[in-house]
PDB file of C-alpha atoms in Angstrom:
ATOM      1  CA  UNK A   1      40.154 116.100 116.388  1.00 51.00           C
ATOM      2  CA  UNK A   2      38.221 118.077 112.985  1.00 56.00           C
ATOM      3  CA  UNK A   3      34.457 116.124 111.578  1.00 62.00           C
ATOM      4  CA  UNK A   4      34.686 114.326 108.110  1.00 58.00           C
ATOM      5  CA  UNK A   5      38.368 113.745 107.516  1.00 60.00           C
ATOM      6  CA  UNK A   6      39.222 109.788 106.575  1.00 61.00           C
ATOM      7  CA  UNK A   7      41.923 108.748 109.897  1.00 62.00           C
ATOM      8  CA  UNK A   8      44.873 107.287 107.936  1.00 64.00           C
ATOM      9  CA  UNK A   9      47.463 105.579 109.767  1.00 67.00           C
ATOM     10  CA  UNK A  10      50.713 106.906 111.044  1.00 73.00           C
ATOM     11  CA  UNK A  11      50.294 110.081 109.694  1.00 81.00           C
ATOM     12  CA  UNK A  12      51.040 113.343 112.693  1.00 83.00           C
ATOM     13  CA  UNK A  13      48.057 115.485 112.635  1.00 84.00           C
ATOM     14  CA  UNK A  14      48.272 118.779 114.819  1.00 84.00           C
ATOM     15  CA  UNK A  15      45.701 120.013 117.669  1.00 82.00           C
ATOM     16  CA  UNK A  16      43.017 121.140 114.261  1.00 85.00           C
ATOM     17  CA  UNK A  17      44.217 117.719 112.692  1.00 85.00           C
ATOM     18  CA  UNK A  18      45.446 119.171 109.985  1.00 84.00           C
ATOM     19  CA  UNK A  19      48.538 116.400 108.805  1.00 84.00           C
ATOM     20  CA  UNK A  20      52.327 117.711 109.494  1.00 86.00           C
ATOM     21  CA  UNK A  21      55.199 116.749 106.487  1.00 82.00           C
ATOM     22  CA  UNK A  22      57.834 114.425 108.018  1.00 85.00           C
ATOM     23  CA  UNK A  23      60.201 115.896 110.214  1.00 83.00           C
ATOM     24  CA  UNK A  24      57.421 118.969 111.404  1.00 88.00           C
ATOM     25  CA  UNK A  25      55.581 118.070 115.097  1.00 87.00           C
ATOM     26  CA  UNK A  26      53.702 120.570 116.963  1.00 90.00           C
ATOM     27  CA  UNK A  27      54.131 119.860 121.144  1.00 88.00           C
ATOM     28  CA  UNK A  28      51.760 120.469 123.673  1.00 90.00           C
ATOM     29  CA  UNK A  29      52.350 123.950 124.433  1.00 91.00           C
ATOM     30  CA  UNK A  30      50.851 124.686 120.626  1.00 89.00           C
ATOM     31  CA  UNK A  31      54.440 124.967 119.089  1.00 92.00           C
ATOM     32  CA  UNK A  32      55.608 123.972 115.826  1.00 91.00           C
ATOM     33  CA  UNK A  33      58.736 121.993 115.868  1.00 89.00           C
ATOM     34  CA  UNK A  34      61.084 120.920 113.046  1.00 87.00           C
ATOM     35  CA  UNK A  35      64.447 118.114 113.410  1.00 85.00           C
ATOM     36  CA  UNK A  36      66.269 117.116 109.756  1.00 84.00           C
ATOM     37  CA  UNK A  37      69.174 114.972 109.826  1.00 81.00           C
ATOM     38  CA  UNK A  38      71.030 114.374 106.584  1.00 80.00           C
ATOM     39  CA  UNK A  39      73.980 112.284 106.041  1.00 79.00           C
ATOM     40  CA  UNK A  40      74.115 110.980 110.341  1.00 78.00           C
ATOM     41  CA  UNK A  41      73.665 114.911 110.415  1.00 76.00           C
ATOM     42  CA  UNK A  42      71.372 116.081 112.449  1.00 79.00           C
ATOM     43  CA  UNK A  43      71.133 119.675 112.927  1.00 80.00           C
ATOM     44  CA  UNK A  44      69.341 122.391 115.222  1.00 82.00           C
ATOM     45  CA  UNK A  45      65.490 122.559 116.426  1.00 85.00           C
ATOM     46  CA  UNK A  46      63.614 124.882 114.572  1.00 87.00           C
ATOM     47  CA  UNK A  47      60.605 126.003 116.758  1.00 89.00           C
ATOM     48  CA  UNK A  48      57.711 128.260 115.353  1.00 90.00           C
ATOM     49  CA  UNK A  49      54.174 129.179 116.181  1.00 92.00           C
ATOM     50  CA  UNK A  50      52.863 128.998 112.043  1.00 90.00           C
ATOM     51  CA  UNK A  51      53.267 126.275 110.744  1.00 89.00           C
ATOM     52  CA  UNK A  52      52.885 127.593 107.132  1.00 90.00           C
ATOM     53  CA  UNK A  53      55.594 129.635 108.194  1.00 91.00           C
ATOM     54  CA  UNK A  54      57.683 126.735 109.879  1.00 88.00           C
ATOM     55  CA  UNK A  55      57.191 124.459 105.763  1.00 90.00           C
ATOM     56  CA  UNK A  56      58.835 127.085 103.892  1.00 91.00           C
ATOM     57  CA  UNK A  57      61.862 127.769 106.247  1.00 88.00           C
ATOM     58  CA  UNK A  58      62.227 124.197 106.142  1.00 87.00           C
ATOM     59  CA  UNK A  59      61.865 123.778 102.393  1.00 89.00           C
ATOM     60  CA  UNK A  60      64.128 126.565 102.355  1.00 86.00           C
ATOM     61  CA  UNK A  61      67.139 125.058 104.177  1.00 84.00           C
ATOM     62  CA  UNK A  62      66.548 121.895 103.536  1.00 84.00           C
ATOM     63  CA  UNK A  63      67.994 123.421  99.997  1.00 85.00           C
ATOM     64  CA  UNK A  64      70.523 124.689 101.444  1.00 82.00           C
ATOM     65  CA  UNK A  65      72.374 121.702 103.383  1.00 79.00           C
ATOM     66  CA  UNK A  66      71.358 119.798 100.105  1.00 80.00           C
ATOM     67  CA  UNK A  67      73.525 121.895  98.288  1.00 76.00           C
ATOM     68  CA  UNK A  68      75.965 122.576 100.590  1.00 73.00           C
ATOM     69  CA  UNK A  69      75.273 126.293 101.622  1.00 70.00           C
ATOM     70  CA  UNK A  70      73.370 126.165 105.139  1.00 68.00           C
ATOM     71  CA  UNK A  71      76.396 126.414 107.528  1.00 65.00           C
ATOM     72  CA  UNK A  72      76.098 126.372 111.437  1.00 68.00           C
ATOM     73  CA  UNK A  73      75.625 129.201 112.973  1.00 65.00           C
ATOM     74  CA  UNK A  74      78.261 127.781 115.958  1.00 68.00           C
ATOM     75  CA  UNK A  75      80.750 126.679 113.591  1.00 72.00           C
ATOM     76  CA  UNK A  76      80.564 129.718 111.291  1.00 74.00           C
ATOM     77  CA  UNK A  77      84.268 131.714 111.120  1.00 80.00           C
ATOM     78  CA  UNK A  78      83.560 136.136 109.998  1.00 81.00           C
ATOM     79  CA  UNK A  79      84.720 136.077 106.620  1.00 81.00           C
ATOM     80  CA  UNK A  80      82.566 132.654 105.968  1.00 77.00           C
ATOM     81  CA  UNK A  81      79.369 134.982 107.685  1.00 77.00           C
ATOM     82  CA  UNK A  82      80.655 138.604 105.129  1.00 77.00           C
ATOM     83  CA  UNK A  83      80.128 135.965 102.259  1.00 77.00           C
ATOM     84  CA  UNK A  84      77.034 134.420 102.845  1.00 74.00           C
ATOM     85  CA  UNK A  85      75.817 137.539 103.472  1.00 73.00           C
ATOM     86  CA  UNK A  86      76.096 139.062 100.702  1.00 73.00           C
ATOM     87  CA  UNK A  87      74.922 136.448  98.575  1.00 73.00           C
ATOM     88  CA  UNK A  88      71.929 136.677 100.823  1.00 71.00           C
ATOM     89  CA  UNK A  89      71.280 139.978 101.192  1.00 67.00           C
ATOM     90  CA  UNK A  90      73.232 141.695  97.922  1.00 64.00           C
ATOM     91  CA  UNK A  91      72.704 144.929  99.301  1.00 59.00           C
ATOM     92  CA  UNK A  92      76.388 146.614  98.717  1.00 58.00           C
ATOM     93  CA  UNK A  93      78.848 145.336  96.055  1.00 57.00           C
ATOM     94  CA  UNK A  94      82.723 143.205  96.984  1.00 56.00           C
ATOM     95  CA  UNK A  95      84.965 146.225  97.511  1.00 56.00           C
ATOM     96  CA  UNK A  96      88.980 146.284  99.081  1.00 52.00           C
ATOM     97  CA  UNK A  97      88.636 147.061 102.355  1.00 54.00           C
ATOM     98  CA  UNK A  98      91.538 151.163 101.122  1.00 54.00           C
ATOM     99  CA  UNK A  99      88.088 151.661  99.703  1.00 52.00           C
ATOM    100  CA  UNK A 100      86.077 151.168 102.663  1.00 50.00           C
ATOM    101  CA  UNK A 101      88.849 153.629 104.819  1.00 50.00           C
ATOM    102  CA  UNK A 102      88.360 156.584 103.251  1.00 48.00           C
ATOM    103  CA  UNK A 103      85.145 156.221 101.917  1.00 49.00           C
ATOM    104  CA  UNK A 104      83.525 156.220 106.169  1.00 47.00           C
ATOM    105  CA  UNK A 105      85.969 157.399 108.001  1.00 45.00           C
ATOM    106  CA  UNK A 106      84.469 160.091 110.497  1.00 49.00           C
TER     107      UNK A 106
END
């Protein structure tokens, strides 16, 4: 544990002595894991070697889950995935299929 830091009871710390936020813990191999439960639904855990990256991801996912925008990968349909990508990346506007066939046919 790092010197000069106050020892607080009930606070999880990683192997460098940093305080870990709620839902994030560290495995023995050094990876961080984020587990989350919302309204009785447990979501799949996410692993990362970088704590800051995992914190950012966890915050984004908490917001998505609270809004109802989060879709589990195993339960997604092709249409849901298409609209999710359109909203997330905004690369191309939604257009009719006939235009795509005419435009991109070889």
